[in-house]
Tab-separated table of C-alpha atoms in Angstrom:
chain	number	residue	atom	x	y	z
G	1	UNK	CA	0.000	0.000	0.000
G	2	UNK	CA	0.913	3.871	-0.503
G	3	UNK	CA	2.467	5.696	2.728
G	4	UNK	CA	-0.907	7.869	2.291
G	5	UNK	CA	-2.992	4.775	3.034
G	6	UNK	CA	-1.393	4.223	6.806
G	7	UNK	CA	-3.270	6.300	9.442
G	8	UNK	CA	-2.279	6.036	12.347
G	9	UNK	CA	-4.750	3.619	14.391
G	10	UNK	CA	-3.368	1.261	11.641
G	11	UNK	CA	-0.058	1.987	12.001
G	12	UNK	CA	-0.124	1.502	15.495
G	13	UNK	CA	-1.754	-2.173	15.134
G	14	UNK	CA	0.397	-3.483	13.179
G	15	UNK	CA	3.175	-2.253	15.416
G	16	UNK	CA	1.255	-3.590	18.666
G	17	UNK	CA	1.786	-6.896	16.440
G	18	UNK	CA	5.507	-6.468	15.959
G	19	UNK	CA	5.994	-5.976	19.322
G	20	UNK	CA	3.980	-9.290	20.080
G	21	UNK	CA	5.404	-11.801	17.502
G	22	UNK	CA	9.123	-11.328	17.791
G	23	UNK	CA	9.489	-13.139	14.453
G	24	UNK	CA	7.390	-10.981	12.253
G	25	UNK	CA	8.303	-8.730	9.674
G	26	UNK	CA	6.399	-5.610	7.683
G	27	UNK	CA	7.190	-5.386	4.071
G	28	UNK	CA	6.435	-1.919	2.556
G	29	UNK	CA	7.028	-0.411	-0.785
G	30	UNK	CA	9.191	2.423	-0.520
G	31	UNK	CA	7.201	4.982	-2.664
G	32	UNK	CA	9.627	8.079	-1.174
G	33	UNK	CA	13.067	8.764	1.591
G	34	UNK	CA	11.064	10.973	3.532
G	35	UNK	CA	7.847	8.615	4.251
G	36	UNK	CA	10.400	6.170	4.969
G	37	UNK	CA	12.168	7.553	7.343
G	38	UNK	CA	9.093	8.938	8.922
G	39	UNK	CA	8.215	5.611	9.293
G	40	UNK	CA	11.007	4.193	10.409
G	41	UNK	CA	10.863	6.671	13.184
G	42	UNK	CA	7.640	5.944	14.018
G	43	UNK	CA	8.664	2.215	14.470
G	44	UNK	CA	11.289	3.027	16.702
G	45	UNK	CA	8.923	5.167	19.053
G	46	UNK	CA	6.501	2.494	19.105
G	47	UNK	CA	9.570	0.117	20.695
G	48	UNK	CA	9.956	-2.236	17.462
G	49	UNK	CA	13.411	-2.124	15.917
G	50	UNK	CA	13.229	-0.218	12.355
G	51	UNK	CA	14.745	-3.228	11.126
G	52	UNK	CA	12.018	-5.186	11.451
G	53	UNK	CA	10.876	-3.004	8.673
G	54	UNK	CA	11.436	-4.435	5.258
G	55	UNK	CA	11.393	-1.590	2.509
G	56	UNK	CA	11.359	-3.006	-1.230
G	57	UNK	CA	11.249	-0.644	-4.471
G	58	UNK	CA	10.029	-2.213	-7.320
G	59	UNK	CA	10.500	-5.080	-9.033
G	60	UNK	CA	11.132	-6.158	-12.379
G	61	UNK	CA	7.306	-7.108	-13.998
G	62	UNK	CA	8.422	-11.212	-14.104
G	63	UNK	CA	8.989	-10.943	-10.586
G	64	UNK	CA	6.580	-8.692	-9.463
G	65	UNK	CA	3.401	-10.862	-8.485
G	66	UNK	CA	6.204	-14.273	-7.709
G	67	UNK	CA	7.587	-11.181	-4.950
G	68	UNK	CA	4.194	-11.117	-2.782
G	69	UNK	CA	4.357	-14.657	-2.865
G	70	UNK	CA	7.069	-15.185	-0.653
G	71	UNK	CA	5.179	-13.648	2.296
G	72	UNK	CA	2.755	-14.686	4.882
G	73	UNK	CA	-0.142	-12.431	5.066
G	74	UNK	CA	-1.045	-9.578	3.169
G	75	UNK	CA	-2.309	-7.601	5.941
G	76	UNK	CA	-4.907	-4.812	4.172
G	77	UNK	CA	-4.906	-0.719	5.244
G	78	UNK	CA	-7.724	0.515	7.336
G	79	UNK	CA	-9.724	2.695	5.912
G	80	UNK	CA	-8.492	2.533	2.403
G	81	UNK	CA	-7.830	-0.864	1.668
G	82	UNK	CA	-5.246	-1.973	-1.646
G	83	UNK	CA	-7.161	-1.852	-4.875
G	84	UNK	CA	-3.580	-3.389	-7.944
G	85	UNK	CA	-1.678	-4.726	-5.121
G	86	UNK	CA	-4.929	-6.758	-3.726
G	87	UNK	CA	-4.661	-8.098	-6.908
G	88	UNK	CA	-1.169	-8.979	-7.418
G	89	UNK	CA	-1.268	-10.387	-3.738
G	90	UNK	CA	-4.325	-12.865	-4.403
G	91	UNK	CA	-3.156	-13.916	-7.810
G	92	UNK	CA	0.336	-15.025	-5.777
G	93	UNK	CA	-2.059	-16.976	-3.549
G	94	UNK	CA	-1.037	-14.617	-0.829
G	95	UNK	CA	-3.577	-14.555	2.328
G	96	UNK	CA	-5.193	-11.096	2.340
G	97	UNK	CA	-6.641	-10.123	5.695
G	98	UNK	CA	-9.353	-6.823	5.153
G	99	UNK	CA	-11.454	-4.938	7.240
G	100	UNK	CA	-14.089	-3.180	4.749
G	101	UNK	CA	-16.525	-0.678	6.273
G	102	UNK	CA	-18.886	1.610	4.603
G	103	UNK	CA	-16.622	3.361	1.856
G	104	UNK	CA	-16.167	2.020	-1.457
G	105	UNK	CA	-12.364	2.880	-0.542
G	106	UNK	CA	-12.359	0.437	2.133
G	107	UNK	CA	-14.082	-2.126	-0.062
G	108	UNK	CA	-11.731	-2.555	-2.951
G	109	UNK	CA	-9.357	-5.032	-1.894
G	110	UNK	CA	-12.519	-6.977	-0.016
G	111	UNK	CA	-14.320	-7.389	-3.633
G	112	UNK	CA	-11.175	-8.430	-4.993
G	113	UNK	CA	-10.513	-10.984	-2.386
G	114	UNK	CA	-14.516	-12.083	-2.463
G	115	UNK	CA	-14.223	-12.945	-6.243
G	116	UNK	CA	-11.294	-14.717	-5.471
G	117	UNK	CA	-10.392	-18.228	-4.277
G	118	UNK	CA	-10.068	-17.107	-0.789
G	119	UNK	CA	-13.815	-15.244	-1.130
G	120	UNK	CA	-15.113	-14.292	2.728
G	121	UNK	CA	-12.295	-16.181	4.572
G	122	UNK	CA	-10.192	-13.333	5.890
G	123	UNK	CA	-12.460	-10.731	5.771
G	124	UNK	CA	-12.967	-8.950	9.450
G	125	UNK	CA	-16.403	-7.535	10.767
G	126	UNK	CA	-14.214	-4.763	13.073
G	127	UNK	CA	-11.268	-3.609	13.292
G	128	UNK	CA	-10.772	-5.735	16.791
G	129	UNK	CA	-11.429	-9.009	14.973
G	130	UNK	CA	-8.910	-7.578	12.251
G	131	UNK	CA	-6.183	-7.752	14.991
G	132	UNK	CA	-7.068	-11.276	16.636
G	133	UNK	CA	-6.907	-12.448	13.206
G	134	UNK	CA	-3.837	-11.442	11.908
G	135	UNK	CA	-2.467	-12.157	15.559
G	136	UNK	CA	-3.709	-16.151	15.009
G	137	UNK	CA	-2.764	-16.223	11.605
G	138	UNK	CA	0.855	-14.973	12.209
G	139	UNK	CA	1.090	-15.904	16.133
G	140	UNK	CA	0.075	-18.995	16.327
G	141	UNK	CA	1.072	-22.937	14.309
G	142	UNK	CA	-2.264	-23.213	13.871
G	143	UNK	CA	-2.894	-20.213	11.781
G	144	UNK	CA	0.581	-20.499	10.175
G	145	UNK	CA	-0.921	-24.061	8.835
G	146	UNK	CA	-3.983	-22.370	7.850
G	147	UNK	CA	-2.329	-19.992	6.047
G	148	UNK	CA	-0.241	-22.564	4.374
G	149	UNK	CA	-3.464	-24.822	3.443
G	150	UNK	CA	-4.779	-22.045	2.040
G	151	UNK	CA	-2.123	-21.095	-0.222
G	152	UNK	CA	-1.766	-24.034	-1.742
G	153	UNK	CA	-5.879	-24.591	-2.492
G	154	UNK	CA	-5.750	-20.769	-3.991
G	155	UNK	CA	-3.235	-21.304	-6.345
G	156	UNK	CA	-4.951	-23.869	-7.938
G	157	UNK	CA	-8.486	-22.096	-8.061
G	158	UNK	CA	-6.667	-18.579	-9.248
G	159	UNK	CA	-7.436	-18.959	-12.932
G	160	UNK	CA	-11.106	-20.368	-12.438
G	161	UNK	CA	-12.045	-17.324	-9.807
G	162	UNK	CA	-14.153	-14.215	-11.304
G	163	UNK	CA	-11.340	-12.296	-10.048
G	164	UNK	CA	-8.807	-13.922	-12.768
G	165	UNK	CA	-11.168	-15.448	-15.021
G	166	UNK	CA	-9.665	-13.080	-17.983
G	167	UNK	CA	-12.391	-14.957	-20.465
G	168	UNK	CA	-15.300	-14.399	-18.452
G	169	UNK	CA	-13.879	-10.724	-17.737
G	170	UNK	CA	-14.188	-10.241	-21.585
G	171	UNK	CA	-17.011	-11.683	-22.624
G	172	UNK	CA	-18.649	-9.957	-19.475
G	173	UNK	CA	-17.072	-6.399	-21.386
G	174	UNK	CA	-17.658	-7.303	-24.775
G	175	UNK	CA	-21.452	-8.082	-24.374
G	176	UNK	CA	-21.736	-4.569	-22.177
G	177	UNK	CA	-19.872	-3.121	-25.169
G	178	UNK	CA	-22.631	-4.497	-27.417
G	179	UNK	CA	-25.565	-3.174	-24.770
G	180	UNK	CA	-24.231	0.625	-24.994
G	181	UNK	CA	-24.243	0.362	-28.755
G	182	UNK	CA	-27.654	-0.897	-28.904
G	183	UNK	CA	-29.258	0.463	-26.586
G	184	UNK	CA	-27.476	4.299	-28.184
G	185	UNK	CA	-29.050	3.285	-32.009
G	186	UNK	CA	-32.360	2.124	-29.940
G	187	UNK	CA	-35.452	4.078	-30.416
G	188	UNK	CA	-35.498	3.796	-26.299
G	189	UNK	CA	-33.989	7.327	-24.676
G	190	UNK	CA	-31.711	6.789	-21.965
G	191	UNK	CA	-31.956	2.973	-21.309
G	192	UNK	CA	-29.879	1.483	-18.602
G	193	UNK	CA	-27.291	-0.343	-19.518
């Protein structure tokens, strides 16, 4: 996610989680120095070592989605979740956790992950079941196997999912292609489409 998605209540949670799983790691892109290091320093006032951290630029496009696939757990922004990244994450078979509320913002990457193999599974009703997620998920062996079951059922349901199902996608266009031309020749004013 963009710096500009991370207010602070999220921020904070996900550092609450560093602190608690000693192990765990955040993986950002680095869109700019000075978010990064505003971050950074915001990591080290919330007690969790800067190193713990992980700043990426981007990759080359063949290893662009194979990159999200090395992690754990895609853990979505609060309120304005990942819209391309989602995406790229899910396609990798990467968990998503999300927390959608009433924006279409905050819905994006909870669509995506709906019309995807993983569908409902990960998706959090507030933001306090967000947390007790994520903390079983990454926490726990249980959730770690979870996570790992999961993974491996997703990517091989990614192609047959509405999210990724690029023929359905463009027959799904093409016919509303067709619909706008006829119903624009049509003797019938302003038909919905």
């Amino acid at each position: 996610n963009q710096f500009y998605k991370l207010v602070p209540v999220v921020w904070a949670s996900w550092m609450a989680l560093l602190r608690e799983l000693p192990t765990a790691r955040l993986w950002l892109l680095s869109w700019n120095d000075a978010g990064k290091r505003s971050l950074l320093a915001k990591a080290a006032e919330a007690g969790v070592d800067p190193a713990r951290i992980v700043f990426s630029t981007f990759f080359e496009e063949r290893f662009h989605v194979a990159a999200k696939g090395t992690c754990d757990l895609f853990l979505d922004a609060h309120p304005y979740s990942a819209h391309g990244t989602a995406a790229d994450a899910l396609f990798a078979g990467l968990p998503m956790l999300n927390f959608p509320s009433d924006t279409m913002v905050s819905r994006v990457g909870a669509s995506l992950a709906f019309a995807s193999p993983q569908g409902t599974l990960l998706t959090a009703r507030t933001f306090g079941e967000y947390l007790t997620i994520a903390h079983h998920l990454i926490g726990t062996k249980k959730g770690a196997a979870a996570l790992a079951q999961y993974r491996k059922r997703a990517l091989g349901e990614v192609f047959a999912s509405p999210a990724f199902d690029s023929r359905r996608w463009a027959d799904g266009y093409l016919t509303g292609l067709r619909n706008l031309y006829d119903a624009f020749f049509s003797a019938a004013s302003h038909a919905h489409v």
